[in-house]
Amino acid sequence: MSGRYHVLVVAAGRGSRAGTGLPKQFRTLAGRPLIARTLQVFLERDDVGAVVTVIHEDDRALFTEAVEGFDPAVRMRLGPPAMGGATRQDSVRAGLEALVERGAGGDDLVLIHDGARPFVSEALVSRAVEGARISGAAVPGCPVFDTMKTIDGDGQVTGTPDRRSLRAVQTPQAFRLNLIRDAHRRAREQGRQDLTDDAAVAEFAGHVVTVFDGEPGNMKVTTSADFQAAELRLSAVLSDIRTGQGFDVHSFTDGDHVWLGGIRIPHDRSLSGHSDADVVLHALTDAILGAIGDGDIGSHFPPSEARWKGASSDIFLRHAVKLVRARGGAIASLNATVVCEMPKVGPHREAMRARIAEIAGIAANRVGVTATTSERMGFTGRGEGIVAWGLATIRLPQEPD
Ligand code: MG
């Protein structure tokens, strides 16, 4: 049998039990959408075929945003998402059909994984592939250590099953593609929409399903408490903390507004520059690039290139943030200090913080904007221009030096 395997990541649920309005798979976990963290595990493997994500139709924009942090080559490999249906079974079926459309063969293997399980390990993926290769249908399971009870509708205990014969089942569940595709079709034809995992679909169709060792750490992030626990785990992983500094200055010229921190502020002068001359966004961009040791704004966006003329500077900051995310990192904080006599920055501080946070894809409480005059001394004191300092703190995954 061919060794090819593909991955179906199911992320079409509407569940927002975790508290915000967003479906949980698109919520941010340590600065990065949960679904992006899950996808990363599979996209990093050299031996994987297609990786298809199934999402809800309403979440197209959320998905596009979530995968923006991947570098273009990885995003290309990911391809467009498949659109899910009303139930999980409908969504998996749609994803399996999408895989076939993308060239997956019936004898290939497919790993079906919950989008909300970002801690799936390399070893677990390998065991899933191996399990399906041997039996055609294999799922990860963990022993249960609590005593289990069955109960009736009134909450009365009806039995105490032997826990040694029980397993708590996780994903990725791995199957021969034809086997699980046919099983899903049959379940649909016979009106069975109550099957809660793909193993149950295979069992319904009469297949033997085997269990391999799951991992207790392969948690499904569902509730607010799960998100907190997951944040704690990731903070242990993202332990390589780096700081970068940026500085920028632009001089005044004729005009009626300045751009500061992505906000248009009316003023009796403008700042001159090749782009929109937003000193705050430039200083923050350099701070992030400095923190990862990846050149500076001038090396990424040469002023000699005409396409950056008049450019809106959020492009620069967004690019620097993407470079951090591409390394699996997160922005811990951004701080900008503006030095000028005029315009007054204070009245615009909150708008600037909100805009910078939006561009960087982080919470506004991770952004600070401070301002001062230079007591009428020096070129800022004489009103010849505006200075901005930027400071970025980022967290990268710990790697050996
Ligand atoms: Mg500049």
Short mmCIF file of C-alpha atoms and ligand atoms in Angstrom, two decimals:
data_model
loop_
_atom_site.label_atom_id
_atom_site.label_comp_id
_atom_site.label_asym_id
_atom_site.label_seq_id
_atom_site.Cartn_x
_atom_site.Cartn_y
_atom_site.Cartn_z
CA MET A 1 0.00 0.00 0.00
CA SER A 2 1.20 3.48 -0.78
CA GLY A 3 2.63 5.43 2.08
CA ARG A 4 0.99 8.69 1.10
CA TYR A 5 -1.08 10.43 3.70
CA HIS A 6 -3.13 13.58 3.71
CA VAL A 7 -4.58 15.66 6.51
CA LEU A 8 -8.09 16.97 7.01
CA VAL A 9 -8.35 19.62 9.71
CA VAL A 10 -11.95 20.12 10.78
CA ALA A 11 -12.61 23.69 11.89
CA ALA A 12 -16.19 24.35 10.83
CA GLY A 13 -17.77 24.39 14.31
CA ARG A 14 -19.68 27.40 15.52
CA GLY A 15 -18.86 26.76 19.18
CA SER A 16 -17.92 29.84 21.16
CA ARG A 17 -18.06 28.23 24.61
CA ALA A 18 -14.72 29.86 25.29
CA GLY A 19 -16.51 33.16 25.84
CA THR A 20 -15.86 35.56 22.95
CA GLY A 21 -18.06 35.89 19.89
CA LEU A 22 -15.45 34.24 17.69
CA PRO A 23 -15.61 30.50 16.96
CA LYS A 24 -12.96 29.08 19.28
CA GLN A 25 -10.66 27.82 16.50
CA PHE A 26 -10.11 31.41 15.35
CA ARG A 27 -9.43 32.80 18.81
CA THR A 28 -5.91 33.87 19.54
CA LEU A 29 -3.65 31.66 21.61
CA ALA A 30 -0.40 33.34 22.69
CA GLY A 31 -0.73 35.90 19.92
CA ARG A 32 -1.65 33.52 17.13
CA PRO A 33 -4.97 32.04 15.99
CA LEU A 34 -5.56 28.55 17.39
CA ILE A 35 -6.20 27.10 13.92
CA ALA A 36 -2.86 28.42 12.61
CA ARG A 37 -1.03 26.68 15.47
CA THR A 38 -2.77 23.39 14.65
CA LEU A 39 -2.09 23.65 10.91
CA GLN A 40 1.57 24.50 11.50
CA VAL A 41 2.25 21.05 12.99
CA PHE A 42 1.17 19.32 9.78
CA LEU A 43 2.51 21.89 7.33
CA GLU A 44 5.99 21.53 8.80
CA ARG A 45 6.18 17.82 7.97
CA ASP A 46 8.08 16.81 4.84
CA ASP A 47 6.12 13.60 4.26
CA VAL A 48 2.56 15.01 4.23
CA GLY A 49 0.51 15.19 1.01
CA ALA A 50 -2.40 17.63 0.91
CA VAL A 51 -3.56 19.52 4.00
CA VAL A 52 -7.20 20.57 3.67
CA THR A 53 -9.02 22.69 6.23
CA VAL A 54 -12.80 22.52 6.48
CA ILE A 55 -14.36 25.76 7.67
CA HIS A 56 -17.81 27.32 7.93
CA GLU A 57 -18.77 29.55 5.04
CA ASP A 58 -19.09 32.57 7.35
CA ASP A 59 -15.46 32.18 8.44
CA ARG A 60 -13.71 32.72 5.09
CA ALA A 61 -12.27 36.09 6.12
CA LEU A 62 -11.24 34.76 9.55
CA PHE A 63 -9.44 31.88 7.89
CA THR A 64 -7.61 34.11 5.41
CA GLU A 65 -6.49 36.30 8.29
CA ALA A 66 -5.48 33.31 10.40
CA VAL A 67 -3.15 31.87 7.76
CA GLU A 68 -1.65 35.24 6.78
CA GLY A 69 1.24 34.63 9.15
CA PHE A 70 2.48 31.63 7.13
CA ASP A 71 5.05 32.41 4.52
CA PRO A 72 3.70 32.39 0.95
CA ALA A 73 5.18 28.99 0.05
CA VAL A 74 3.49 27.32 3.02
CA ARG A 75 0.22 29.12 2.29
CA MET A 76 0.38 27.89 -1.30
CA ARG A 77 0.80 24.33 -0.06
CA LEU A 78 -2.23 24.75 2.20
CA GLY A 79 -4.55 25.74 -0.63
CA PRO A 80 -8.08 27.08 -0.25
CA PRO A 81 -10.32 25.73 2.54
CA ALA A 82 -13.28 23.41 1.91
CA MET A 83 -16.71 24.56 3.05
CA GLY A 84 -18.30 22.49 5.81
CA GLY A 85 -21.91 21.53 6.34
CA ALA A 86 -24.49 21.67 9.10
CA THR A 87 -22.99 18.84 11.16
CA ARG A 88 -19.49 17.56 11.82
CA GLN A 89 -20.24 14.53 9.67
CA ASP A 90 -21.28 16.79 6.76
CA SER A 91 -18.06 18.78 7.19
CA VAL A 92 -15.80 15.73 7.19
CA ARG A 93 -17.59 14.36 4.12
CA ALA A 94 -17.06 17.66 2.29
CA GLY A 95 -13.39 17.64 3.28
CA LEU A 96 -12.90 14.07 2.05
CA GLU A 97 -14.43 14.98 -1.31
CA ALA A 98 -12.14 18.03 -1.50
CA LEU A 99 -9.13 15.78 -0.87
CA VAL A 100 -10.15 13.51 -3.73
CA GLU A 101 -10.60 16.55 -5.99
CA ARG A 102 -7.05 17.53 -5.12
CA GLY A 103 -5.72 14.22 -6.34
CA ALA A 104 -5.78 11.98 -3.25
CA GLY A 105 -6.14 8.32 -4.17
CA GLY A 106 -8.45 5.78 -2.55
CA ASP A 107 -5.55 3.79 -1.12
CA ASP A 108 -3.94 6.87 0.37
CA LEU A 109 -4.34 7.48 4.08
CA VAL A 110 -6.14 10.40 5.65
CA LEU A 111 -5.65 11.83 9.13
CA ILE A 112 -8.78 13.62 10.36
CA HIS A 113 -7.91 16.12 13.08
CA ASP A 114 -9.78 18.63 15.26
CA GLY A 115 -8.78 22.21 14.48
CA ALA A 116 -8.88 22.90 18.23
CA ARG A 117 -6.09 20.44 19.13
CA PRO A 118 -2.91 22.46 18.58
CA PHE A 119 -0.66 20.29 20.76
CA VAL A 120 -0.63 17.24 18.47
CA SER A 121 2.97 16.01 18.45
CA GLU A 122 5.16 14.74 15.62
CA ALA A 123 5.30 11.34 17.30
CA LEU A 124 1.52 11.12 17.54
CA VAL A 125 1.15 11.96 13.85
CA SER A 126 3.65 9.21 13.00
CA ARG A 127 1.77 6.67 15.16
CA ALA A 128 -1.50 7.62 13.45
CA VAL A 129 -0.01 7.06 9.99
CA GLU A 130 1.47 3.75 11.07
CA GLY A 131 -1.79 2.63 12.71
CA ALA A 132 -3.84 3.29 9.58
CA ARG A 133 -1.25 1.64 7.41
CA ILE A 134 -1.61 -1.55 9.42
CA SER A 135 -5.36 -1.69 10.10
CA GLY A 136 -7.04 0.80 7.76
CA ALA A 137 -8.78 2.53 10.67
CA ALA A 138 -6.88 3.59 13.79
CA VAL A 139 -7.55 6.17 16.49
CA PRO A 140 -5.51 7.51 19.44
CA GLY A 141 -6.83 6.68 22.89
CA CYS A 142 -5.72 7.32 26.46
CA PRO A 143 -6.48 5.19 29.52
CA VAL A 144 -8.95 6.76 31.93
CA PHE A 145 -7.90 7.00 35.55
CA ASP A 146 -11.17 8.18 37.09
CA THR A 147 -13.78 5.57 37.82
CA MET A 148 -16.49 5.90 35.19
CA LYS A 149 -20.26 5.59 35.77
CA THR A 150 -23.17 5.30 33.41
CA ILE A 151 -26.28 7.20 34.52
CA ASP A 152 -29.92 7.48 33.52
CA GLY A 153 -31.98 10.61 32.80
CA ASP A 154 -32.52 11.23 36.51
CA GLY A 155 -28.82 11.19 37.28
CA GLN A 156 -28.99 7.76 38.91
CA VAL A 157 -26.07 5.44 38.43
CA THR A 158 -26.89 2.47 36.26
CA GLY A 159 -23.48 0.88 36.04
CA THR A 160 -19.74 0.98 36.68
CA PRO A 161 -17.89 -0.17 33.57
CA ASP A 162 -14.44 -1.63 34.00
CA ARG A 163 -12.22 1.35 33.28
CA ARG A 164 -9.44 -0.92 32.04
CA SER A 165 -11.60 -1.53 28.98
CA LEU A 166 -12.23 2.20 28.37
CA ARG A 167 -10.23 4.70 26.35
CA ALA A 168 -10.69 8.45 25.97
CA VAL A 169 -10.39 8.92 22.23
CA GLN A 170 -8.68 11.87 20.53
CA THR A 171 -7.64 12.94 17.04
CA PRO A 172 -5.90 12.58 14.59
CA GLN A 173 -7.99 9.57 13.61
CA ALA A 174 -6.42 7.81 10.67
CA PHE A 175 -8.05 5.82 7.89
CA ARG A 176 -7.62 4.47 4.44
CA LEU A 177 -9.33 7.16 2.38
CA ASN A 178 -11.77 4.87 0.52
CA LEU A 179 -12.81 3.15 3.73
CA ILE A 180 -13.80 6.32 5.61
CA ARG A 181 -15.26 8.02 2.54
CA ASP A 182 -17.58 5.08 1.84
CA ALA A 183 -18.48 4.80 5.53
CA HIS A 184 -19.47 8.49 5.63
CA ARG A 185 -21.58 8.07 2.49
CA ARG A 186 -23.38 5.09 3.94
CA ALA A 187 -24.03 6.86 7.23
CA ARG A 188 -25.58 9.71 5.29
CA GLU A 189 -27.71 7.45 3.11
CA GLN A 190 -29.08 5.75 6.21
CA GLY A 191 -29.79 9.02 7.99
CA ARG A 192 -27.23 8.56 10.75
CA GLN A 193 -26.16 12.05 11.78
CA ASP A 194 -25.52 11.27 15.45
CA LEU A 195 -22.04 9.77 15.15
CA THR A 196 -19.69 11.92 17.21
CA ASP A 197 -16.35 10.91 15.73
CA ASP A 198 -15.04 9.33 12.57
CA ALA A 199 -14.23 6.08 14.34
CA ALA A 200 -17.96 5.77 15.11
CA VAL A 201 -18.71 6.26 11.40
CA ALA A 202 -16.26 3.49 10.51
CA GLU A 203 -17.72 1.22 13.23
CA PHE A 204 -21.23 1.91 11.93
CA ALA A 205 -20.08 0.74 8.49
CA GLY A 206 -18.82 -2.50 10.01
CA HIS A 207 -15.07 -1.85 10.03
CA VAL A 208 -12.67 -2.91 12.72
CA VAL A 209 -11.11 0.14 14.36
CA THR A 210 -7.88 -0.19 16.31
CA VAL A 211 -6.60 2.08 19.08
CA PHE A 212 -3.01 3.30 19.39
CA ASP A 213 -1.50 5.34 22.22
CA GLY A 214 -2.85 8.89 22.44
CA GLU A 215 -1.20 11.69 24.42
CA PRO A 216 -2.65 13.29 27.54
CA GLY A 217 -1.15 16.60 26.36
CA ASN A 218 -3.12 16.51 23.11
CA MET A 219 -5.94 18.51 24.65
CA LYS A 220 -8.93 19.92 22.83
CA VAL A 221 -9.06 23.63 23.57
CA THR A 222 -12.73 24.30 24.19
CA THR A 223 -13.55 26.26 27.34
CA SER A 224 -12.09 29.47 28.77
CA ALA A 225 -10.21 27.35 31.31
CA ASP A 226 -8.72 25.31 28.43
CA PHE A 227 -7.53 28.53 26.78
CA GLN A 228 -5.86 29.61 30.01
CA ALA A 229 -4.15 26.24 30.40
CA ALA A 230 -3.04 26.32 26.76
CA GLU A 231 -1.63 29.85 27.15
CA LEU A 232 0.41 28.67 30.13
CA ARG A 233 1.81 25.75 28.17
CA LEU A 234 2.72 27.94 25.22
CA SER A 235 4.38 30.51 27.43
CA ALA A 236 6.70 27.73 28.52
CA VAL A 237 7.43 26.98 24.86
CA LEU A 238 7.82 30.60 23.70
CA SER A 239 10.54 31.24 26.21
CA ASP A 240 13.14 32.90 23.95
CA ILE A 241 12.35 36.54 24.72
CA ARG A 242 13.93 39.21 22.55
CA THR A 243 13.86 42.97 22.47
CA GLY A 244 14.43 45.28 19.52
CA GLN A 245 14.71 49.03 19.22
CA GLY A 246 13.84 51.35 16.35
CA PHE A 247 14.29 55.05 15.71
CA ASP A 248 12.86 57.26 12.99
CA VAL A 249 12.70 60.93 12.11
CA HIS A 250 10.92 62.82 9.37
CA SER A 251 11.02 66.55 8.70
CA PHE A 252 8.06 68.86 8.31
CA THR A 253 6.97 70.17 4.94
CA ASP A 254 3.89 72.00 3.67
CA GLY A 255 0.61 70.20 4.24
CA ASP A 256 -2.40 69.86 6.50
CA HIS A 257 -1.98 66.54 8.33
CA VAL A 258 0.51 64.02 9.69
CA TRP A 259 0.24 60.24 9.99
CA LEU A 260 1.22 58.94 13.43
CA GLY A 261 0.64 55.33 14.51
CA GLY A 262 -1.66 54.75 11.56
CA ILE A 263 -3.88 57.69 12.52
CA ARG A 264 -4.38 60.80 10.34
CA ILE A 265 -3.96 63.82 12.56
CA PRO A 266 -4.90 67.29 11.22
CA HIS A 267 -1.98 69.71 11.57
CA ASP A 268 -0.74 72.86 9.84
CA ARG A 269 2.22 70.95 8.39
CA SER A 270 2.87 67.44 7.01
CA LEU A 271 5.86 65.13 7.29
CA SER A 272 7.95 64.57 4.21
CA GLY A 273 9.01 61.09 3.20
CA HIS A 274 8.92 58.49 0.51
CA SER A 275 5.92 56.69 2.05
CA ASP A 276 3.26 58.35 4.21
CA ALA A 277 6.12 59.25 6.63
CA ASP A 278 4.48 57.66 9.66
CA VAL A 279 7.46 57.82 12.04
CA VAL A 280 5.70 55.75 14.69
CA LEU A 281 4.97 52.78 12.43
CA HIS A 282 8.48 53.00 10.95
CA ALA A 283 10.13 52.95 14.37
CA LEU A 284 7.99 50.00 15.48
CA THR A 285 8.73 48.11 12.27
CA ASP A 286 12.46 48.56 12.83
CA ALA A 287 12.08 47.53 16.47
CA ILE A 288 10.51 44.20 15.44
CA LEU A 289 13.04 43.60 12.65
CA GLY A 290 15.81 44.37 15.12
CA ALA A 291 14.42 41.89 17.63
CA ILE A 292 14.64 39.05 15.10
CA GLY A 293 17.89 40.31 13.58
CA ASP A 294 16.38 40.55 10.12
CA GLY A 295 17.65 43.77 8.54
CA ASP A 296 15.67 46.98 8.80
CA ILE A 297 12.81 48.75 7.08
CA GLY A 298 15.14 50.11 4.39
CA SER A 299 16.43 46.65 3.46
CA HIS A 300 12.93 45.15 3.25
CA PHE A 301 11.34 48.15 1.52
CA PRO A 302 14.08 50.05 -0.36
CA PRO A 303 13.18 53.75 -0.83
CA SER A 304 14.68 53.35 -4.31
CA GLU A 305 11.65 51.28 -5.30
CA ALA A 306 8.87 53.43 -6.70
CA ARG A 307 6.13 51.09 -5.44
CA TRP A 308 6.64 52.25 -1.84
CA LYS A 309 6.06 55.90 -2.81
CA GLY A 310 3.17 57.25 -0.76
CA ALA A 311 2.68 53.76 0.69
CA SER A 312 0.51 53.40 3.76
CA SER A 313 2.99 52.37 6.45
CA ASP A 314 0.78 49.67 7.95
CA ILE A 315 2.20 47.45 5.15
CA PHE A 316 5.67 47.68 6.73
CA LEU A 317 4.54 46.87 10.25
CA ARG A 318 2.31 44.02 9.06
CA HIS A 319 5.24 42.52 7.15
CA ALA A 320 7.52 42.60 10.21
CA VAL A 321 4.83 40.91 12.32
CA LYS A 322 4.46 38.20 9.67
CA LEU A 323 8.17 37.47 9.86
CA VAL A 324 7.84 36.90 13.61
CA ARG A 325 4.81 34.62 13.13
CA ALA A 326 6.59 32.68 10.40
CA ARG A 327 9.10 31.68 13.08
CA GLY A 328 6.29 30.48 15.32
CA GLY A 329 6.75 33.55 17.49
CA ALA A 330 4.45 36.11 19.08
CA ILE A 331 4.57 39.84 19.75
CA ALA A 332 4.55 40.36 23.51
CA SER A 333 4.49 44.17 23.44
CA LEU A 334 5.04 47.22 21.27
CA ASN A 335 5.88 50.61 22.70
CA ALA A 336 6.32 53.88 20.81
CA THR A 337 7.60 57.20 22.12
CA VAL A 338 6.89 60.30 20.06
CA VAL A 339 9.02 63.45 20.47
CA CYS A 340 7.58 66.72 19.08
CA GLU A 341 6.25 70.11 20.19
CA MET A 342 3.17 69.87 17.98
CA PRO A 343 0.74 68.29 17.20
CA LYS A 344 -0.42 67.16 20.62
CA VAL A 345 -0.29 63.36 20.73
CA GLY A 346 -2.31 62.77 23.92
CA PRO A 347 -5.76 63.24 22.37
CA HIS A 348 -4.91 60.62 19.73
CA ARG A 349 -3.14 58.13 21.98
CA GLU A 350 -6.00 55.62 22.33
CA ALA A 351 -6.79 55.68 18.62
CA MET A 352 -3.12 55.07 17.85
CA ARG A 353 -2.91 52.17 20.30
CA ALA A 354 -6.03 50.58 18.82
CA ARG A 355 -4.77 50.98 15.26
CA ILE A 356 -1.28 49.63 16.01
CA ALA A 357 -2.85 46.65 17.80
CA GLU A 358 -5.11 46.01 14.83
CA ILE A 359 -2.23 46.10 12.34
CA ALA A 360 -0.08 43.82 14.49
CA GLY A 361 -2.97 41.46 15.29
CA ILE A 362 -2.49 41.73 19.06
CA ALA A 363 -4.58 43.02 21.96
CA ALA A 364 -4.52 46.77 22.54
CA ASN A 365 -3.26 46.19 26.09
CA ARG A 366 0.04 45.05 24.54
CA VAL A 367 0.56 48.43 22.90
CA GLY A 368 1.85 51.58 24.60
CA VAL A 369 2.19 55.07 23.17
CA THR A 370 4.02 57.77 25.12
CA ALA A 371 4.87 61.30 24.04
CA THR A 372 7.02 64.20 25.12
CA THR A 373 8.29 67.53 23.85
CA SER A 374 12.00 68.26 23.85
CA GLU A 375 11.50 71.49 25.83
CA ARG A 376 11.93 73.58 22.66
CA MET A 377 15.53 72.35 22.31
CA GLY A 378 17.07 70.77 19.24
CA PHE A 379 15.40 70.13 15.90
CA THR A 380 12.22 68.73 17.40
CA GLY A 381 12.11 71.69 19.78
CA ARG A 382 12.36 74.09 16.86
CA GLY A 383 9.47 72.27 15.18
CA GLU A 384 11.55 71.02 12.26
CA GLY A 385 10.30 67.46 12.44
CA ILE A 386 9.05 64.55 14.54
CA VAL A 387 11.06 61.77 16.17
CA ALA A 388 9.72 58.36 17.18
CA TRP A 389 11.37 55.58 19.15
CA GLY A 390 10.03 52.08 18.98
CA LEU A 391 10.52 49.16 21.35
CA ALA A 392 9.35 45.65 20.58
CA THR A 393 9.38 42.62 22.86
CA ILE A 394 8.79 39.35 21.11
CA ARG A 395 8.72 35.70 22.13
CA LEU A 396 10.18 32.99 19.94
CA PRO A 397 10.13 29.22 20.42
CA GLN A 398 13.19 28.08 22.37
CA GLU A 399 15.73 26.56 19.99
CA PRO A 400 19.20 25.27 20.56
CA ASP A 401 21.82 27.99 19.88
MG MG B 1 10.78 56.62 8.17
#
